[in-house]
XYZ file of C-alpha atoms in Angstrom:
707
model
C 25.911 81.288 -9.059
C 24.651 79.929 -12.422
C 27.458 78.008 -14.138
C 27.162 77.333 -17.888
C 29.262 76.115 -20.777
C 28.888 77.095 -24.437
C 29.323 74.774 -27.396
C 32.013 77.187 -28.651
C 34.003 76.181 -25.568
C 33.678 72.426 -26.191
C 34.583 73.010 -29.866
C 37.737 74.941 -28.977
C 38.667 72.474 -26.235
C 38.651 69.645 -28.786
C 41.263 71.459 -30.887
C 43.838 71.583 -28.088
C 46.459 68.926 -27.459
C 45.764 66.216 -24.914
C 47.932 67.865 -22.246
C 46.373 71.288 -22.887
C 42.905 69.778 -22.553
C 43.803 68.237 -19.184
C 44.914 71.500 -17.596
C 41.916 73.323 -19.114
C 39.528 70.791 -17.601
C 41.198 71.140 -14.213
C 40.729 74.904 -14.374
C 37.084 74.493 -15.418
C 36.407 72.140 -12.499
C 38.053 74.594 -10.091
C 35.960 77.457 -11.438
C 32.749 75.537 -10.901
C 33.698 74.477 -7.384
C 34.812 77.947 -6.300
C 34.562 80.718 -8.910
C 35.516 83.371 -6.336
C 38.794 81.643 -5.416
C 41.473 84.358 -5.412
C 43.862 81.811 -6.896
C 42.069 82.148 -10.240
C 43.900 84.719 -12.316
C 41.039 86.664 -13.904
C 42.094 89.386 -16.303
C 39.750 92.086 -17.551
C 39.723 92.336 -21.354
C 40.007 96.074 -21.892
C 39.626 95.885 -25.667
C 36.569 93.619 -25.645
C 33.265 95.237 -26.623
C 31.447 93.050 -24.114
C 32.606 94.279 -20.700
C 31.663 90.957 -19.089
C 34.367 89.047 -20.983
C 37.340 88.030 -18.812
C 40.276 85.739 -19.403
C 41.410 83.081 -16.926
C 44.987 81.843 -16.962
C 45.140 78.087 -17.557
C 48.853 77.699 -18.209
C 51.720 79.782 -19.465
C 50.067 80.257 -22.875
C 46.514 78.872 -22.618
C 43.709 81.290 -21.750
C 40.095 80.504 -20.943
C 37.551 83.157 -21.975
C 34.595 83.484 -19.606
C 31.554 85.718 -19.444
C 31.285 86.731 -15.777
C 28.636 88.628 -13.868
C 27.707 88.769 -10.195
C 25.262 85.879 -10.640
C 26.633 83.777 -13.507
C 29.760 82.352 -15.084
C 29.831 81.092 -18.675
C 32.766 79.175 -20.200
C 32.993 80.605 -23.718
C 36.266 79.697 -25.420
C 39.795 78.395 -24.821
C 42.911 78.758 -26.943
C 46.464 80.066 -26.949
C 46.795 83.593 -25.550
C 46.540 85.750 -28.685
C 43.890 83.607 -30.390
C 41.749 83.531 -27.251
C 41.904 87.320 -26.873
C 41.146 87.807 -30.551
C 38.058 85.580 -30.251
C 36.721 87.627 -27.317
C 37.417 90.981 -28.953
C 35.424 89.924 -32.015
C 32.279 88.918 -30.125
C 29.674 89.937 -27.619
C 26.987 88.029 -25.760
C 23.561 89.525 -26.422
C 19.869 88.894 -26.096
C 18.387 88.947 -29.578
C 15.767 91.718 -29.647
C 13.183 89.737 -31.633
C 13.587 86.143 -30.456
C 14.803 86.817 -26.919
C 17.474 84.114 -27.235
C 20.971 84.565 -25.819
C 23.519 84.428 -28.645
C 27.128 85.263 -29.438
C 27.291 87.982 -32.078
C 30.391 88.747 -34.120
C 31.156 92.460 -34.096
C 30.561 93.594 -37.656
C 33.338 96.174 -37.899
C 35.911 93.603 -36.734
C 35.163 91.289 -39.663
C 36.859 91.940 -42.973
C 34.605 92.238 -45.998
C 34.212 89.017 -47.949
C 35.639 89.642 -51.401
C 34.030 87.656 -54.212
C 36.141 87.784 -57.417
C 34.373 89.309 -60.420
C 35.368 88.451 -63.965
C 34.842 90.249 -67.227
C 31.436 89.495 -68.755
C 30.463 87.609 -65.607
C 26.758 87.647 -64.870
C 25.796 89.710 -61.827
C 24.349 87.356 -59.213
C 21.015 88.363 -57.642
C 20.737 89.243 -53.972
C 19.100 86.224 -52.354
C 17.297 87.963 -49.499
C 16.665 91.447 -50.909
C 12.884 90.990 -50.902
C 12.619 89.548 -47.397
C 11.491 92.019 -44.750
C 13.986 93.035 -42.088
C 11.539 91.982 -39.379
C 11.382 88.484 -40.866
C 15.166 88.191 -41.001
C 15.413 89.433 -37.419
C 12.827 86.836 -36.474
C 15.131 84.141 -37.810
C 17.808 85.301 -35.375
C 19.879 87.534 -37.679
C 21.633 90.194 -35.541
C 20.611 93.733 -36.501
C 24.146 94.836 -37.338
C 24.384 92.042 -39.949
C 21.112 92.866 -41.744
C 22.796 94.937 -44.454
C 25.225 92.123 -45.261
C 22.394 89.598 -45.394
C 20.434 91.819 -47.770
C 23.469 91.962 -50.100
C 24.225 88.203 -50.007
C 24.447 86.264 -53.277
C 24.914 82.563 -53.910
C 28.672 83.218 -53.999
C 28.844 84.899 -50.591
C 26.073 83.312 -48.541
C 28.150 80.378 -47.234
C 30.962 82.631 -45.998
C 28.428 85.019 -44.508
C 26.707 82.161 -42.660
C 29.922 81.352 -40.772
C 29.701 84.761 -39.041
C 26.082 84.422 -37.902
C 24.452 82.656 -34.951
C 23.516 79.099 -35.852
C 19.756 79.585 -36.072
C 20.234 82.533 -38.449
C 22.711 80.626 -40.613
C 20.358 77.664 -40.862
C 17.409 79.820 -41.888
C 19.371 81.695 -44.559
C 20.866 78.526 -46.032
C 17.433 76.913 -46.123
C 15.988 79.967 -47.869
C 18.892 79.988 -50.317
C 18.255 76.343 -51.263
C 14.540 76.867 -51.840
C 13.281 75.759 -48.461
C 11.044 77.477 -45.966
C 12.456 77.866 -42.455
C 10.307 77.321 -39.409
C 8.299 80.437 -38.458
C 10.155 83.140 -36.514
C 10.045 82.568 -32.786
C 8.074 84.898 -30.523
C 9.817 87.483 -28.385
C 10.496 85.960 -24.992
C 11.277 89.244 -23.264
C 8.218 91.164 -24.437
C 7.179 91.892 -20.878
C 10.352 93.959 -20.581
C 10.730 95.423 -24.064
C 7.868 96.612 -26.225
C 9.696 97.461 -29.463
C 12.963 96.680 -31.171
C 14.204 100.223 -30.581
C 13.427 99.924 -26.874
C 15.421 96.713 -26.702
C 18.436 98.280 -28.362
C 18.378 101.336 -26.138
C 17.710 99.455 -22.912
C 20.155 96.605 -23.447
C 23.066 98.802 -24.525
C 22.653 100.686 -21.280
C 22.855 97.573 -19.107
C 25.482 95.618 -21.039
C 27.666 94.968 -17.956
C 24.697 93.335 -16.204
C 23.714 89.683 -16.338
C 21.849 88.296 -19.328
C 18.245 87.548 -18.254
C 17.875 83.887 -17.269
C 14.991 83.287 -19.665
C 17.256 84.243 -22.568
C 19.099 80.964 -21.961
C 15.834 79.008 -21.849
C 14.897 79.782 -25.433
C 15.240 76.681 -27.686
C 17.784 78.462 -29.882
C 19.901 79.268 -26.825
C 19.637 75.741 -25.419
C 21.406 74.349 -28.460
C 24.579 76.291 -27.561
C 24.450 76.888 -23.787
C 23.989 74.326 -21.050
C 23.667 74.799 -17.297
C 26.118 72.692 -15.287
C 24.354 71.717 -12.070
C 27.218 69.731 -10.520
C 30.773 68.582 -11.105
C 29.689 65.317 -12.771
C 27.595 67.271 -15.261
C 30.669 69.264 -16.217
C 32.881 66.162 -16.323
C 30.447 64.525 -18.749
C 30.498 67.580 -20.995
C 34.264 67.967 -21.052
C 35.245 64.313 -21.393
C 33.714 64.027 -24.838
C 33.824 67.311 -26.760
C 33.503 65.423 -30.055
C 30.197 64.066 -28.743
C 28.758 67.480 -27.935
C 25.614 66.616 -29.920
C 24.599 64.388 -27.020
C 24.604 67.536 -24.886
C 23.462 70.387 -27.132
C 20.233 69.251 -28.757
C 18.986 71.185 -31.770
C 15.330 72.349 -31.570
C 14.357 70.358 -34.675
C 15.856 67.271 -33.033
C 14.190 67.943 -29.685
C 10.808 67.996 -31.428
C 11.274 64.334 -32.401
C 12.723 63.379 -29.034
C 9.760 64.608 -27.000
C 6.791 64.175 -29.342
C 3.963 61.787 -28.509
C 3.060 59.275 -31.247
C -0.004 57.065 -31.484
C 1.905 54.381 -33.407
C 5.297 53.585 -34.961
C 7.306 56.661 -35.980
C 10.493 57.316 -37.956
C 12.932 60.186 -38.294
C 15.157 60.220 -41.363
C 17.807 62.487 -42.820
C 21.035 62.354 -44.758
C 24.319 61.420 -43.107
C 25.425 63.872 -40.412
C 21.992 65.288 -39.526
C 21.991 63.757 -36.029
C 19.592 60.801 -36.335
C 21.636 58.760 -33.867
C 21.590 61.644 -31.398
C 17.817 61.792 -31.660
C 17.669 58.032 -31.024
C 19.863 58.378 -27.916
C 17.877 61.266 -26.471
C 14.576 59.582 -27.330
C 15.707 56.511 -25.369
C 16.588 58.576 -22.297
C 13.444 60.708 -22.602
C 11.186 57.645 -22.547
C 13.060 56.076 -19.631
C 12.737 59.295 -17.617
C 9.103 59.942 -18.466
C 7.975 56.399 -17.672
C 9.837 55.418 -14.469
C 8.704 51.765 -14.475
C 9.421 51.110 -18.150
C 12.082 48.983 -19.818
C 13.597 50.531 -22.945
C 15.594 48.876 -25.733
C 18.022 50.859 -27.918
C 19.089 48.663 -30.820
C 20.937 48.769 -34.142
C 22.138 46.288 -36.754
C 25.636 45.372 -35.492
C 27.434 44.629 -32.235
C 30.057 47.297 -32.990
C 27.444 50.016 -33.429
C 25.602 48.842 -30.329
C 28.837 49.153 -28.354
C 29.344 52.712 -29.626
C 25.750 53.590 -28.713
C 26.251 52.162 -25.231
C 29.306 54.364 -24.703
C 27.406 57.482 -25.755
C 24.420 56.566 -23.632
C 26.616 56.239 -20.524
C 27.926 59.762 -21.122
C 24.404 61.055 -21.498
C 23.149 59.575 -18.208
C 26.368 59.766 -16.195
C 24.490 61.434 -13.324
C 21.580 58.987 -13.473
C 23.116 55.495 -13.222
C 19.826 53.991 -12.046
C 18.272 55.032 -15.332
C 20.731 52.809 -17.161
C 19.458 49.765 -15.273
C 16.222 49.975 -17.266
C 17.856 50.513 -20.675
C 19.324 47.697 -22.791
C 21.642 48.599 -25.681
C 22.041 45.591 -27.982
C 22.308 44.689 -31.636
C 19.193 43.170 -33.201
C 20.802 39.728 -33.415
C 21.844 39.927 -29.743
C 18.291 40.887 -28.773
C 16.957 37.957 -30.770
C 19.377 35.456 -29.228
C 18.638 36.668 -25.706
C 14.856 36.543 -26.066
C 14.962 33.204 -27.905
C 16.881 31.653 -25.020
C 14.478 33.155 -22.470
C 11.184 32.284 -24.170
C 11.790 29.369 -26.569
C 14.936 27.399 -25.824
C 18.516 26.758 -26.829
C 19.458 28.527 -30.054
C 21.367 26.683 -32.787
C 22.071 28.920 -35.764
C 22.985 27.218 -39.044
C 26.243 28.417 -40.575
C 26.533 29.449 -44.227
C 28.530 26.285 -44.938
C 25.684 24.150 -43.553
C 23.165 26.006 -45.722
C 25.303 25.582 -48.845
C 25.674 21.872 -48.113
C 21.902 21.598 -47.841
C 21.568 23.111 -51.319
C 24.092 20.690 -52.795
C 22.160 17.756 -51.337
C 18.774 19.152 -52.405
C 19.730 20.032 -55.986
C 20.575 16.450 -56.945
C 23.586 17.298 -59.060
C 22.367 20.473 -60.735
C 19.040 19.325 -62.158
C 17.597 22.827 -61.844
C 18.878 25.186 -64.544
C 19.773 28.059 -62.249
C 23.214 28.976 -60.929
C 24.074 28.061 -57.319
C 24.472 31.808 -56.624
C 20.928 32.515 -57.825
C 19.472 29.620 -55.822
C 21.116 30.771 -52.608
C 20.161 34.406 -53.151
C 16.545 33.567 -54.014
C 16.234 31.383 -50.937
C 17.877 33.964 -48.657
C 16.061 37.078 -49.962
C 12.645 35.522 -50.547
C 12.044 32.101 -48.989
C 14.000 32.455 -45.747
C 13.466 36.221 -45.403
C 9.676 35.899 -45.647
C 9.550 32.667 -43.660
C 7.852 30.729 -46.496
C 6.872 27.154 -45.609
C 4.516 26.070 -48.425
C 4.370 26.119 -52.188
C 1.274 28.318 -52.056
C 3.141 30.949 -50.039
C 6.082 30.965 -52.475
C 3.791 31.043 -55.513
C 2.067 34.248 -54.371
C 4.801 36.139 -52.489
C 5.800 39.525 -53.993
C 9.490 39.240 -54.967
C 10.403 42.867 -54.193
C 14.065 43.515 -54.875
C 14.298 40.394 -57.074
C 13.916 41.553 -60.641
C 14.454 38.245 -62.437
C 11.054 37.231 -63.818
C 9.971 33.688 -62.977
C 7.114 31.783 -64.529
C 4.907 29.664 -62.289
C 6.550 26.523 -63.681
C 9.994 27.893 -62.804
C 8.825 28.779 -59.312
C 7.411 25.295 -58.844
C 10.705 23.718 -59.901
C 12.610 26.009 -57.547
C 10.255 25.191 -54.685
C 11.184 21.502 -54.885
C 14.732 22.570 -53.984
C 13.749 25.100 -51.314
C 11.370 22.665 -49.640
C 14.159 20.106 -49.319
C 16.559 22.746 -47.912
C 13.978 23.823 -45.322
C 13.392 20.206 -44.330
C 17.114 19.422 -44.024
C 17.722 22.452 -41.823
C 14.734 21.538 -39.638
C 15.952 17.930 -39.312
C 19.408 19.193 -38.317
C 17.797 21.489 -35.744
C 19.434 24.408 -37.556
C 17.907 27.856 -37.563
C 18.689 30.964 -39.592
C 18.545 34.483 -38.185
C 15.321 35.046 -40.125
C 13.890 31.829 -38.707
C 14.830 32.907 -35.189
C 13.002 36.226 -35.532
C 10.054 34.487 -37.187
C 9.614 32.168 -34.215
C 10.084 35.063 -31.811
C 7.376 37.075 -33.574
C 4.913 34.230 -32.991
C 6.008 33.807 -29.371
C 5.843 37.537 -28.547
C 2.193 37.659 -29.554
C 1.348 35.183 -26.790
C 3.018 37.137 -23.974
C 0.841 39.130 -21.599
C 3.655 41.594 -20.994
C 6.247 42.337 -23.744
C 9.916 42.294 -22.700
C 10.242 46.010 -23.559
C 7.819 48.882 -23.154
C 9.632 51.038 -25.718
C 12.041 50.196 -28.545
C 14.272 52.718 -30.339
C 16.011 51.471 -33.501
C 19.013 53.241 -35.009
C 20.165 52.555 -38.622
C 16.681 51.212 -39.270
C 17.128 51.215 -43.062
C 19.015 47.907 -42.696
C 16.337 46.039 -40.758
C 15.365 42.714 -42.340
C 11.841 41.512 -43.093
C 11.826 39.100 -40.160
C 13.181 41.750 -37.782
C 10.440 44.217 -38.711
C 7.858 41.455 -38.263
C 9.325 40.687 -34.824
C 9.213 44.366 -33.809
C 5.614 44.610 -34.988
C 4.718 41.664 -32.752
C 5.997 43.583 -29.737
C 3.246 46.152 -30.185
C 3.146 48.154 -33.395
C -0.119 49.884 -32.443
C 0.913 50.840 -28.919
C 1.605 54.595 -28.575
C 5.321 55.484 -28.572
C 6.449 51.834 -28.479
C 8.398 51.786 -31.756
C 10.685 54.630 -32.863
C 13.022 54.335 -35.862
C 15.951 56.467 -37.051
C 17.486 55.806 -40.461
C 18.406 56.942 -43.960
C 17.379 55.116 -47.134
C 20.520 56.497 -48.775
C 22.641 54.438 -46.382
C 20.896 51.091 -46.994
C 23.744 48.679 -47.744
C 22.556 45.298 -46.438
C 18.847 44.700 -47.141
C 16.692 44.622 -50.263
C 13.670 46.975 -50.193
C 10.383 45.663 -48.802
C 7.119 46.975 -47.397
C 7.186 47.670 -43.660
C 3.431 48.124 -43.549
C 2.923 44.610 -44.931
C 4.770 43.346 -41.858
C 2.690 45.384 -39.431
C 4.768 48.562 -39.046
C 3.033 51.537 -40.637
C 4.820 54.873 -40.132
C 2.764 56.894 -42.615
C 1.849 60.241 -41.093
C 4.437 59.780 -38.327
C 7.690 60.316 -40.232
C 9.869 63.339 -40.853
C 13.279 64.425 -42.101
C 16.129 66.244 -40.371
C 17.771 68.797 -42.653
C 20.618 70.393 -40.681
C 23.980 68.685 -41.201
C 26.377 69.200 -38.280
C 29.120 66.737 -39.119
C 30.081 67.283 -42.737
C 31.221 70.428 -44.522
C 29.068 71.911 -47.284
C 31.615 70.907 -49.906
C 31.825 67.239 -48.839
C 28.079 66.870 -48.308
C 27.090 68.428 -51.636
C 29.506 66.272 -53.646
C 28.616 63.074 -51.782
C 24.950 63.810 -52.506
C 25.799 63.440 -56.201
C 25.931 59.685 -55.644
C 22.232 59.510 -54.738
C 18.874 60.640 -56.069
C 17.434 63.854 -54.639
C 14.368 61.931 -53.501
C 14.306 58.400 -52.108
C 10.989 56.606 -51.741
C 10.434 53.418 -49.782
C 8.091 50.638 -50.847
C 5.244 52.084 -48.758
C 5.502 55.452 -50.490
C 7.218 57.365 -47.664
C 9.419 60.041 -49.240
C 12.851 61.104 -48.001
C 13.503 64.415 -49.749
C 17.211 65.214 -49.562
C 16.752 68.648 -51.090
C 17.021 71.515 -48.643
C 19.605 69.852 -46.407
C 22.178 72.416 -45.286
C 25.646 72.106 -43.778
C 26.640 74.698 -41.215
C 30.289 75.151 -42.129
C 32.643 75.349 -45.084
C 35.750 73.352 -45.817
C 38.079 72.460 -48.665
C 36.531 70.725 -51.651
C 36.888 66.931 -51.738
C 39.894 65.745 -53.712
C 39.106 63.023 -56.276
C 42.223 61.524 -57.863
C 42.654 58.803 -60.477
C 46.331 57.784 -60.286
C 48.339 55.835 -62.890
C 48.897 52.746 -60.719
C 48.842 51.442 -57.133
C 52.336 52.718 -56.279
C 51.469 56.226 -57.429
C 48.268 56.076 -55.384
C 50.091 54.956 -52.248
C 52.643 57.768 -52.610
C 49.926 60.346 -53.252
C 47.872 59.322 -50.229
C 50.994 59.318 -48.040
C 51.709 62.940 -48.984
C 48.092 63.885 -48.227
C 48.211 62.174 -44.819
C 51.464 63.950 -43.985
C 49.871 67.305 -44.853
C 46.951 66.637 -42.480
C 49.308 65.855 -39.603
C 51.322 69.017 -40.293
C 48.094 71.013 -40.141
C 47.544 69.845 -36.580
C 45.302 66.802 -36.893
C 46.079 63.991 -34.476
C 46.163 60.376 -35.741
C 42.801 59.258 -34.315
C 41.107 62.056 -36.273
C 42.070 60.295 -39.530
C 40.317 57.347 -41.177
C 41.562 55.369 -44.195
C 38.854 53.275 -45.877
C 38.809 50.583 -48.560
C 36.081 48.473 -50.167
C 37.193 45.004 -48.949
C 39.973 43.481 -46.811
C 41.853 42.743 -50.053
C 42.779 46.438 -50.320
C 43.895 46.916 -46.692
C 47.549 46.383 -47.660
C 47.440 49.489 -49.868
C 46.112 51.563 -46.984
C 48.815 50.202 -44.668
C 51.507 51.055 -47.208
C 50.307 54.668 -47.521
C 50.182 55.082 -43.725
C 53.666 53.596 -43.365
C 55.146 56.044 -45.876
C 53.519 58.881 -43.909
C 54.993 57.480 -40.654
C 51.443 57.287 -39.329
C 50.601 54.852 -36.542
C 47.490 52.837 -37.498
C 45.163 50.095 -36.345
C 43.008 47.909 -38.571
C 39.463 48.175 -37.214
C 37.273 45.075 -37.306
C 33.696 44.360 -36.210
C 34.703 44.022 -32.553
C 37.164 46.900 -32.170
C 36.438 50.610 -32.132
C 38.969 53.273 -33.221
C 41.528 54.026 -30.498
C 43.046 57.299 -29.364
C 46.533 57.872 -30.733
C 46.246 55.825 -33.935
C 44.641 56.354 -37.312
C 42.015 53.811 -38.337
C 42.071 51.545 -41.393
C 38.714 49.934 -42.079
C 36.435 48.610 -44.779
C 33.509 50.750 -45.901
C 30.957 48.422 -44.301
C 32.444 49.205 -40.882
C 32.240 52.984 -41.356
C 28.673 53.289 -40.045
C 28.489 55.283 -36.825
C 32.034 56.648 -37.111
C 33.360 60.103 -37.940
C 36.785 61.575 -38.602
C 38.201 65.029 -39.246
C 39.857 63.621 -42.378
C 39.048 60.550 -44.474
C 41.042 58.976 -47.308
C 39.120 56.410 -49.366
C 41.576 54.306 -51.355
C 41.421 51.671 -54.103
C 38.201 52.894 -55.713
C 39.267 51.013 -58.833
C 37.245 49.606 -61.660
C 35.990 46.113 -60.618
C 36.511 47.051 -56.949
C 33.683 49.598 -56.766
C 31.209 48.210 -57.689
C 32.708 44.916 -56.630
C 33.133 42.570 -59.574
C 32.375 39.441 -57.555
C 28.958 40.876 -56.628
C 28.225 41.650 -60.263
C 29.252 38.156 -61.340
C 27.030 36.577 -58.685
C 23.926 38.175 -60.208
C 21.880 35.614 -62.106
C 20.106 38.081 -64.367
C 21.168 41.493 -65.709
C 17.941 42.991 -64.361
C 19.193 42.273 -60.820
C 22.209 44.514 -61.341
C 20.320 47.660 -60.352
C 20.151 46.619 -56.707
C 23.877 45.788 -56.675
C 24.743 49.187 -58.139
C 22.432 50.985 -55.687
C 23.952 49.414 -52.597
C 27.498 49.966 -53.903
C 26.693 53.644 -54.420
C 25.218 53.807 -50.928
C 28.399 52.232 -49.582
C 30.627 54.905 -51.125
C 28.227 57.581 -49.866
C 28.499 56.205 -46.321
C 32.298 56.251 -46.529
C 32.471 59.816 -47.911
C 30.143 61.230 -45.283
C 32.269 59.994 -42.389
C 34.555 62.981 -43.145
C 34.055 66.290 -41.372
C 36.667 68.603 -42.915
C 38.875 66.759 -45.428
C 38.042 64.043 -47.960
C 40.369 62.326 -50.425
C 39.096 59.635 -52.814
C 41.683 57.799 -54.908
C 41.897 55.012 -57.457
C 44.481 53.235 -59.551
C 43.471 53.705 -63.181
C 41.011 52.892 -64.485
C 38.955 54.231 -61.609
C 35.420 53.412 -60.576
C 32.637 54.806 -62.735
C 31.185 56.295 -59.521
C 34.031 58.819 -59.335
C 32.507 60.891 -62.127
C 29.260 61.207 -60.162
C 31.245 62.203 -57.084
C 33.066 64.935 -59.017
C 29.918 66.492 -60.443
């Protein structure tokens, strides 16, 4: 018997309590092991339109909805008794007559009409899809019984309408509504059985109690929501991490990037929540499977993110442990340290204090008329980053990201300092991270066999110059060797620079994901106000953020500028209490601040809400049972049902100390950009609820967030 689970089941499972999830999982395991066991209390749903829907008793009040035929069993939904029955009575499992994909369809007459308020003198909104042929809409996966509603949709009703449609149909309509052009309608997969739409309708209605054809589940649109469970470990992997369902149900637009062949470096981009990390994970596994003798590296910019990636990877390959023996998951710095020790020698990294001391000794008491902050920043972002060793190199290097103009005489005076700093560090046998990767780049070019056959980089927007140069040395022209996933809008650590100048040219091999799975339409659209609609890297590659669509609605973000810190703490405490009363559990809540200096305010708000919390640092990941307090820089790779961002005060965001460290007003633009990116990262960690607060006067960024 074919045993499948639907993403609607993993979604509903994640909303149950921990104890309810445990008994549901036990029932699911029992069903897979022996679906015909008379101990299972199957109950026929007499009022369901789909006669293959049954309920299975899980506990006194929990019911599991399954779609059962003689040859298949599909886990569809789980909830408390009345809610589970209501879900089943509102839906049917069908084969779409045009695409041939299996899909759940909401029964039109069971859905109340969406009422859009009309006001006197209000302009009548045009129907968005009135001029699109019915055949085209059907080709996008719109169920026939919803065609009339789609034809009548306006900009006011389209989001609510989309929540009632299969995912592929909702995506296409939202893309059309935002000016995009969806991918072409898919061909009919069951054409050998049905010749026309009318034949499909007549034939399928007559055989509704029979099994859905197997090829209906093989369609790419169906594979995003249904997965075959081949053994008990497959099911265990799926049920142990319902929040990580993206690692199981891969969207067709993501799969395209996972499985494509590239003749050089490639990059997938997309705004926060579009699944870039999921693509990176699946790409890693795909390469390891396709090339059985290969070694694959999955890397990112921090140890904490690497640890999170490793956890997800283990879930993805739980049934293939031998595959994991050929995959390393490490941060870039950890990769560098490991390879340096293997191929060069003992690594001694110079601390920031040692570097500052070298500047004090080299400057000779402040002879150069530049601030210490400017000297250190110029050396770090230009001299050390580019690995400059001679005056000629410094004289001609493009100072991208450094907007302070320097004459040749000024550069020459600065080089006398930088040359001394380089010499002192070399004499002390001290090495910077950039120096480590620079030496590794030279060493890698001499190896007959690189340490990795394929390298997948997540959060690639924060790669440094020396890291890109190192990756290029591993084989930037080798097919499929380098794959990057990132978002220019989330660049918070590195100044812009040209990848192609360092040997990594992705032009013609880059693309953008546009379907947002994590963040509600309301949160995504307001967070997007912090960034430009188009972001362009130094090499001219464009990330167009227009046309990105979120697949679900939620409450609008709440932006509050409170009179003082005490009022803010009280306000946030009330908001946190409301989320808990609505059914959220503590680990689904994140409280974020700009720097550790504001953590005490977050703790105070959580304490007033009687909320158990942990302060997350670079080594720890959020834990089950407690809410997380963390700085914005640690938010990368995390997600929460609800996020409160506190202390967005004037002089905190953007951070005043960063502004004061700038040597020239023309350098402020980069500071403001990365501070905006930082707030954007924090906002887009929220799935359903977002609160942003400040003690007056608030950050100037709040106005952009409100618009």
